[in-house]
Coordinates of C-alpha atoms and ligand atoms in Angstrom, one line a residue:
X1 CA -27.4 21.9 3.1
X2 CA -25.6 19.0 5.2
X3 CA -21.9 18.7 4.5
X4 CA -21.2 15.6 3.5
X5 CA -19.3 12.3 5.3
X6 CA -16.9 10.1 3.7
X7 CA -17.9 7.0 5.6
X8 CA -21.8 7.4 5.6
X9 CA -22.7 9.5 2.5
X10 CA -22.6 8.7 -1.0
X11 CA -19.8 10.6 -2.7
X12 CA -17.5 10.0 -5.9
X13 CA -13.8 9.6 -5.6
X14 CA -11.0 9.9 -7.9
X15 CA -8.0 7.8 -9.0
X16 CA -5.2 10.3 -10.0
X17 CA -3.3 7.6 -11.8
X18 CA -6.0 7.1 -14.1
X19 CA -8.1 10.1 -13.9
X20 CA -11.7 7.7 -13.3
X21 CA -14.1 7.9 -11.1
X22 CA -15.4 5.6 -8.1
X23 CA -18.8 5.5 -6.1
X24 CA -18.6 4.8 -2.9
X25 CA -22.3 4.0 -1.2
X26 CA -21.5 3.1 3.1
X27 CA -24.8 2.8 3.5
X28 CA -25.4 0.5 1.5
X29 CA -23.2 -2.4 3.2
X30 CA -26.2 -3.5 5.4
X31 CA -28.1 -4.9 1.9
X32 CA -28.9 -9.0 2.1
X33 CA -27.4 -10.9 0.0
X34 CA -29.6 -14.1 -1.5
X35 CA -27.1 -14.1 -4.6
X36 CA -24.3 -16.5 -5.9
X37 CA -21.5 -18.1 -3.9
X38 CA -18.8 -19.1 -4.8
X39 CA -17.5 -22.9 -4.1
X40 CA -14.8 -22.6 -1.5
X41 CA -11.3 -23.8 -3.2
X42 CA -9.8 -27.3 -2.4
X43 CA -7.3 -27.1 0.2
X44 CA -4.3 -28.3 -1.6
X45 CA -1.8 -30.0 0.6
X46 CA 0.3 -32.1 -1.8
X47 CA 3.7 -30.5 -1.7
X48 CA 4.1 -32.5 -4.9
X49 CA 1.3 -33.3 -7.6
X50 CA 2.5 -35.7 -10.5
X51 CA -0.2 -34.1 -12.5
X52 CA 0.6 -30.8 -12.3
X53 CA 2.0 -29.0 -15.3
X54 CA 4.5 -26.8 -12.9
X55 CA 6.1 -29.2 -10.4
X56 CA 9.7 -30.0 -10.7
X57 CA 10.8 -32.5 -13.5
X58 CA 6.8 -33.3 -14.6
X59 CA 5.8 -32.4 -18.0
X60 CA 3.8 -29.8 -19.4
X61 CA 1.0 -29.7 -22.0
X62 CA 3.6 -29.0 -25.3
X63 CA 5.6 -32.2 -24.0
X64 CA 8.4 -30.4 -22.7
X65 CA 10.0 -30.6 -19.3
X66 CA 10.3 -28.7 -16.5
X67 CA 13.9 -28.8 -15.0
X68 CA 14.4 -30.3 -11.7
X69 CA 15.0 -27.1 -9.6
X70 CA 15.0 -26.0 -6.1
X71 CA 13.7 -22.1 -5.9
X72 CA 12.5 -20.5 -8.8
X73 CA 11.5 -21.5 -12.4
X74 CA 10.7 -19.9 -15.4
X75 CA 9.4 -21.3 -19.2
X76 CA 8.4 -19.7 -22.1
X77 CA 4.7 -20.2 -21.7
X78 CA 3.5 -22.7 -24.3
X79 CA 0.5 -21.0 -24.9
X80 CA 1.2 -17.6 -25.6
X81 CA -1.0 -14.5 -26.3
X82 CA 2.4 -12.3 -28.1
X83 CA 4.5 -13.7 -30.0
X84 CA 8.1 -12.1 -30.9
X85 CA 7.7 -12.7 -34.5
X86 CA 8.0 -9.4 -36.9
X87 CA 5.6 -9.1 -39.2
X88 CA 5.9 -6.9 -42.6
X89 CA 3.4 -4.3 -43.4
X90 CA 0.8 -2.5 -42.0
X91 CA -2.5 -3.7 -40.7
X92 CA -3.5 0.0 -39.6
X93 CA -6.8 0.8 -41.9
X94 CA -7.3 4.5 -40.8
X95 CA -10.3 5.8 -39.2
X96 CA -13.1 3.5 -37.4
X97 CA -11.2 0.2 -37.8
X98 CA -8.2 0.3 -36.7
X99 CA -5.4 -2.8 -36.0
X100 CA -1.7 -2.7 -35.4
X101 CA 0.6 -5.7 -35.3
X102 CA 2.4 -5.9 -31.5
X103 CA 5.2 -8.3 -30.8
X104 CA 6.0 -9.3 -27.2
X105 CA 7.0 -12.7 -25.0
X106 CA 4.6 -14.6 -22.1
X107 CA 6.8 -16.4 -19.6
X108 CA 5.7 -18.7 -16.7
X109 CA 7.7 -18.1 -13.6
X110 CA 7.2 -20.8 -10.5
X111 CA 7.6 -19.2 -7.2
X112 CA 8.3 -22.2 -5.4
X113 CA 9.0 -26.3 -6.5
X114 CA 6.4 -26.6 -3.3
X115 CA 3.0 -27.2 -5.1
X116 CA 1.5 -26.2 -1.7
X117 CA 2.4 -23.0 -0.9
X118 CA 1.0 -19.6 -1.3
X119 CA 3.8 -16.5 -1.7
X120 CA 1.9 -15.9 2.6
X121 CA 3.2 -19.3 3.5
X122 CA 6.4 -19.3 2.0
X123 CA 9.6 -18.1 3.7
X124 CA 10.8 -14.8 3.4
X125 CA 14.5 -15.5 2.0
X126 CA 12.1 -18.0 -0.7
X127 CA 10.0 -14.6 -1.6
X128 CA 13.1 -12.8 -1.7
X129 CA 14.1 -14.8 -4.4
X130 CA 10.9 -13.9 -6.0
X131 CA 11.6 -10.5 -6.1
X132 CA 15.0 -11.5 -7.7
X133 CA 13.1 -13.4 -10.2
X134 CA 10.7 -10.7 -11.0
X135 CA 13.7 -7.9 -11.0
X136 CA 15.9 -10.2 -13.5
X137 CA 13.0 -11.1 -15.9
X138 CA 12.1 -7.1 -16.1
X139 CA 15.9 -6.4 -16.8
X140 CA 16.2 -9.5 -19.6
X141 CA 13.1 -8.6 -21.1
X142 CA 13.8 -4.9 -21.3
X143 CA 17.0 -5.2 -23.2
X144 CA 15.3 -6.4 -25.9
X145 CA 14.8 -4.0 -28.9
X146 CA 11.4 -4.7 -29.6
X147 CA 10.1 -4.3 -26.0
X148 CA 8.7 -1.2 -24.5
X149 CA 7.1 -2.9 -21.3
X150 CA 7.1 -5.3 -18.7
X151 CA 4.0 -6.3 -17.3
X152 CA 5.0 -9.0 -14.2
X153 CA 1.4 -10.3 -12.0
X154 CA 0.4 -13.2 -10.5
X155 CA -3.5 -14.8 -10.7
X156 CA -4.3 -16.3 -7.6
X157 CA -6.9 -18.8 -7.1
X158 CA -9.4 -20.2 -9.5
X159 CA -11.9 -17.7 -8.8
X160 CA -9.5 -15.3 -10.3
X161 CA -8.9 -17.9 -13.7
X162 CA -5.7 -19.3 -12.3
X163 CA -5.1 -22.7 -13.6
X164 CA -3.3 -24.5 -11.0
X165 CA -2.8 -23.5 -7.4
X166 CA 0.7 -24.1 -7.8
X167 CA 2.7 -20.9 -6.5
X168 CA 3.2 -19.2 -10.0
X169 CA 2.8 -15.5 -11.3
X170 CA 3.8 -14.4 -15.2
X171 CA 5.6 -12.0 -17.6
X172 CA 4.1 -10.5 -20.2
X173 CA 6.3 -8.0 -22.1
X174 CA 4.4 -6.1 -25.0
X175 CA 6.3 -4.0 -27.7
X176 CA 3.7 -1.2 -26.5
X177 CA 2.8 0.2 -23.5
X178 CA -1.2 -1.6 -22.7
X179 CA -3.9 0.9 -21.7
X180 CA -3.7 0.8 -17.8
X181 CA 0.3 1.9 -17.6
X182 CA -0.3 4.1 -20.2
X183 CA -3.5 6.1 -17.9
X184 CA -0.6 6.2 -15.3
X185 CA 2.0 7.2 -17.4
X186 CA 0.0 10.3 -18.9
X187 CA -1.1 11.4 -15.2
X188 CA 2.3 10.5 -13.3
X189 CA 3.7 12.7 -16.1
X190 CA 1.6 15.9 -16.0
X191 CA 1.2 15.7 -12.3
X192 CA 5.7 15.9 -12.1
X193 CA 5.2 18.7 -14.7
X194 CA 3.0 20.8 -12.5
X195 CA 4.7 20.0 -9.0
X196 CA 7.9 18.9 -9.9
X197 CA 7.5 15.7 -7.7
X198 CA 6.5 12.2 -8.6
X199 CA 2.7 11.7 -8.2
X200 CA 3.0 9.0 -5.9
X201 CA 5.7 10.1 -3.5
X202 CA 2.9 12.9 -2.6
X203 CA 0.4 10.7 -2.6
X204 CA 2.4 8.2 -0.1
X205 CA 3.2 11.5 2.2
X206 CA -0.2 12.3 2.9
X207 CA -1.2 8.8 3.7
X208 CA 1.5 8.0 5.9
X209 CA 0.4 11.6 7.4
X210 CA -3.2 10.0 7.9
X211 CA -2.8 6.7 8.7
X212 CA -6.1 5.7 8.4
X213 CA -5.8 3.7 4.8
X214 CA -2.3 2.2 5.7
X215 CA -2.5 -1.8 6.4
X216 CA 1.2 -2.4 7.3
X217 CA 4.7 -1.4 6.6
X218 CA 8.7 -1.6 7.5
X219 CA 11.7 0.7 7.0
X220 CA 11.4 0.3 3.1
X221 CA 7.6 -0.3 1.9
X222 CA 3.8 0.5 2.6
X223 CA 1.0 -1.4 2.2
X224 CA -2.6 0.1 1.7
X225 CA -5.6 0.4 0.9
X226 CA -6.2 3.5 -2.1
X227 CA -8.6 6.5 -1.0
X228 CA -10.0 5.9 -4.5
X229 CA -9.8 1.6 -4.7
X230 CA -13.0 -0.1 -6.5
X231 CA -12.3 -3.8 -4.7
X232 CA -13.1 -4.3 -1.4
X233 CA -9.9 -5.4 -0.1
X234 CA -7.7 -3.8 -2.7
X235 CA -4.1 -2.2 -1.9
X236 CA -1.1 -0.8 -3.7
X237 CA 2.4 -1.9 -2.2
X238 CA 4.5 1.7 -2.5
X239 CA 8.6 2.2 -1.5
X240 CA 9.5 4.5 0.5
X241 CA 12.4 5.5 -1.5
X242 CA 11.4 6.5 -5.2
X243 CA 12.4 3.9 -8.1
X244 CA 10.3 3.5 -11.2
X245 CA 11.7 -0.2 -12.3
X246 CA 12.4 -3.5 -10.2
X247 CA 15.6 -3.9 -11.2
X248 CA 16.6 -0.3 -9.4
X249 CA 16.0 -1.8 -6.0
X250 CA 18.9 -2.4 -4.0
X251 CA 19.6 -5.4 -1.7
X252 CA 17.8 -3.5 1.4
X253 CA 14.6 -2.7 -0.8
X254 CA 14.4 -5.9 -2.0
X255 CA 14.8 -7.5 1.7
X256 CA 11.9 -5.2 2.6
X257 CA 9.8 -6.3 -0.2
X258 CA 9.9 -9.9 0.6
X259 CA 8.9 -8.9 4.0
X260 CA 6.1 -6.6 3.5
X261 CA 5.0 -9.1 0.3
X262 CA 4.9 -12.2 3.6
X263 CA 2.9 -9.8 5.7
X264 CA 0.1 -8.5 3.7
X265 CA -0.3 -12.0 2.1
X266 CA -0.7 -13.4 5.0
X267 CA -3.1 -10.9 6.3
X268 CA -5.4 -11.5 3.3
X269 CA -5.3 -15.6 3.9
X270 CA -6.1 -14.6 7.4
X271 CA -9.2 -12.1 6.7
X272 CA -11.8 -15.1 5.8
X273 CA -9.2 -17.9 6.4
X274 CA -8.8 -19.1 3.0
X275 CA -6.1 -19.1 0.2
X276 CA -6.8 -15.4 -1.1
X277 CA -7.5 -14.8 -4.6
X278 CA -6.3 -12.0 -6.1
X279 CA -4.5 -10.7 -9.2
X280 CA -1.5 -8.4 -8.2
X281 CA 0.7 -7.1 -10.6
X282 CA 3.5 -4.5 -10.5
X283 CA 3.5 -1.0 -12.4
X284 CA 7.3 -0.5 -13.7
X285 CA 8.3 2.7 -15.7
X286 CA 8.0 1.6 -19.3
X287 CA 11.2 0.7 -21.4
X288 CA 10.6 2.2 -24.7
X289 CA 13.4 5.2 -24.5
X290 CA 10.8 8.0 -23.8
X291 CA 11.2 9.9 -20.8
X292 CA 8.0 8.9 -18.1
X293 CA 9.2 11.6 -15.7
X294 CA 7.3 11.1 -12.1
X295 CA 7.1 7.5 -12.5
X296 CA 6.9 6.0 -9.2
X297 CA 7.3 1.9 -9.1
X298 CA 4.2 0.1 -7.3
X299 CA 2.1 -3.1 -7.1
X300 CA -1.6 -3.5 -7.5
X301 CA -3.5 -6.0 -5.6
X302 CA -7.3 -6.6 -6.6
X303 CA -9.2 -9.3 -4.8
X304 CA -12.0 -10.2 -6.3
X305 CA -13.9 -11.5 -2.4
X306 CA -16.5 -9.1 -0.9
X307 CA -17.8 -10.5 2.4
X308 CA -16.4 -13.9 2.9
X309 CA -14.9 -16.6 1.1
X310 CA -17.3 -17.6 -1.1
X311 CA -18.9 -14.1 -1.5
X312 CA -17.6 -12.0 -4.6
X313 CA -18.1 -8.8 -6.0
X314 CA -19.5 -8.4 -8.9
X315 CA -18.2 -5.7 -11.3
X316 CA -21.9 -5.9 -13.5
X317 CA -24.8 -3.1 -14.2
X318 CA -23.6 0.2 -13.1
X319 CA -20.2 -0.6 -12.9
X320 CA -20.0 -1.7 -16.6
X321 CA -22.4 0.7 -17.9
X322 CA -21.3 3.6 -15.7
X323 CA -18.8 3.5 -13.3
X324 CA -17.2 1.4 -10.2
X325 CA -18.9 1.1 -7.3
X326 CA -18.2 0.2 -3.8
X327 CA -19.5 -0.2 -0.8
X328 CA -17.2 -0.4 2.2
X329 CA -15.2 2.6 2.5
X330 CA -11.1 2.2 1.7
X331 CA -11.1 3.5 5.2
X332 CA -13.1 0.1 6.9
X333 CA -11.2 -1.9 4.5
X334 CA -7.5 -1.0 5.7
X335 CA -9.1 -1.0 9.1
X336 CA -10.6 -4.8 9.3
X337 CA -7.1 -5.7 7.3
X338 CA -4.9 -4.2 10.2
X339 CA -6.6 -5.7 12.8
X340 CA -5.8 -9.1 11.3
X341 CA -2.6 -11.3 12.4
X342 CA 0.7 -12.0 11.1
X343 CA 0.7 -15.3 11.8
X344 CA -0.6 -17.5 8.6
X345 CA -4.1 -19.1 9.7
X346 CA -2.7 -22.8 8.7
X347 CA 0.1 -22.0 11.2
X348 CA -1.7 -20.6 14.1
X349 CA -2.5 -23.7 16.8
Ligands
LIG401 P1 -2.6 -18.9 -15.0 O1 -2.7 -19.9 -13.9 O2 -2.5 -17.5 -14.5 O3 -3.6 -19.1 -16.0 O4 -1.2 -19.1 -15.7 C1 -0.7 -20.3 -16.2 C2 -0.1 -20.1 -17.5 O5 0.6 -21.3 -17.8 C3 -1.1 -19.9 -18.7 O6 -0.9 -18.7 -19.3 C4 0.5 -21.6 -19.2 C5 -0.9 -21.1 -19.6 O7 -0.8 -20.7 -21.0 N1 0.7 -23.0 -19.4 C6 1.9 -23.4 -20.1 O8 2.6 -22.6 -20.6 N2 2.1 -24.8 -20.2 C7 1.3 -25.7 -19.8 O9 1.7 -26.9 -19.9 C8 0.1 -25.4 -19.1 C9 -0.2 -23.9 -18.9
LIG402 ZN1 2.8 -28.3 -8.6

């Protein structure tokens, strides 16, 4: 029998944070395509829009008012999906149906008053303040005694359900810790039981050691692509020096963040030369008193495009009924994305 070859053989790769399973096919990335595209999204160069519902001083859809402010901006969002309201009783039947009551608080936070923007084209002292933001909202939030997690992300793009291309991400803190962190909490903490070092630290060793899945990085943060990602451009943003919350990182870490945050942006605009979609979120050690030992702080980027701008991957058939699938190894992925500039398309002569 043949031994087999990552980057032309069919083979099965797993996601130690969560314990599942990804196909990877190579071969298969010569296949036609005769399917949907997707409409390219406006170019939006108003740096202010009087209708939009996250400019400075406009109004939103509840009537009230955005303050008139210069960096960042955050509002309760009017249209919440958790509410922080107690509720008596139980609603736990036991057995096959099963509900529990969860309390929690959805906040809108504006990157920028610029309605133009993405976080690629912003400066990096403005994305710095981002990371401010993000850190402050995760401490504030935390301190609460009916939160047990911070869940901070950003929808980019329509294609990704984003309302508004306005520069904006969101909070959503839950009294309990959702199904994803939860995966990662349960591996994390039995991989630190059997090694006696975080998950990820290992996991960032050997990758630095192989270079092949890294897509950039500075004195303080890597960016790359996951030996076991399902999206075709998707990455994780790991520090170098092991924290588990936001609010840990120091003025150096955050410095570095805003930096490596400007760069891979920047080289995802760049890859079909449009404002990327994405949802990117970041994986905090949860806040609910337990212990989480090997927790290892990291972002998530998934981008939904395939093979250019208005070509998407589909997460249908297999993928739903079976498991994720892929074409393009993680390998050709981190490759095409390091061989992209640093320099923002819309700023390039
Ligand atoms: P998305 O672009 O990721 O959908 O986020 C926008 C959020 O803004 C969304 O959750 C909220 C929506 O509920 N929103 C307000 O809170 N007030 C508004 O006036 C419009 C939208
Ligand atoms: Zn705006």
């Amino acid at each position: 029998m043949e031994s087999f070859n990552l980057s032309d053989h069919p083979h099965r790769r797993l996601n130690p944070l969560t314990g599942e399973w990804v196909l990877v096919s190579p071969h298969r990335t010569k296949r036609p395509w005769q399917g949907q595209t997707e409409k390219l999204p406006p170019e939006t160069r108003l740096s202010y829009d009087p209708n939009c519902y996250l400019c400075p001083g406009n109004t939103r859809a509840g009537g009230a008012v955005n303050l008139p402010y210069e960096h960042t901006f955050v509002f309760e969002n009017d249209f919440a999906a958790l509410l922080p309201t107690a509720v008596e009783g139980l609603v736990n039947a036991a057995g096959l149906l099963r509900a529990e009551p969860v309390r929690g608080v959805c906040r809108v936070l504006c990157f920028s008053p610029r309605h133009d923007l993405t976080l690629a084209e912003m400066p990096v002292a403005a994305i710095r303040r981002v990371v401010d933001l993000w850190a402050e909202q995760t401490a504030e939030l935390a301190a609460l005694p009916y939160i047990g997690y911070v869940q901070i992300f950003e929808n980019r793009g329509a294609m990704m359900g984003a309302s508004n291309p306005h520069p904006h991400g969101q909070v959503w803190a839950t009294e309990l810790v959702p199904n994803e962190p939860a995966k990662e909490a349960a591996r994390q903490a039995a991989y630190f039981e059997q090694h006696g070092r975080p998950l990820l630290a290992d996991y960032l060793a050997l990758e630095l050691a192989a270079a092949e899945r890294i897509v950039c990085a500075n004195d303080e943060w890597v960016a790359l692509t996951p030996f076991w990602a399902i999206w075709p451009f998707e990455t994780m943003v790991l520090p170098r020096r092991p924290v588990a919350t936001l609010p840990e990182l120091d003025d150096a870490a955050r410095v570095g963040l805003a930096d490596i945050l400007k760069r891979l942006t920047t080289r995802y605009d760049n890859l079909f030369e449009v404002p990327f979609p994405y949802s990117m979120g970041w994986h905090q050690r949860p806040c609910d008193g337990r212990a989480y030992d090997g927790w290892l702080l990291h972002a998530h980027f998934y981008p939904p495009l395939l093979r250019s701008a208005t070509v998407r991957k589909f997460m249908v058939g297999f993928e739903m009924l079976g498991e994720p699938q892929r074409d393009i190894p993680a390998e050709a992925a981190a490759e095409r994305l390091r061989s992209l500039s640093e320099v923002h398309y819309r700023q390039q002569a």
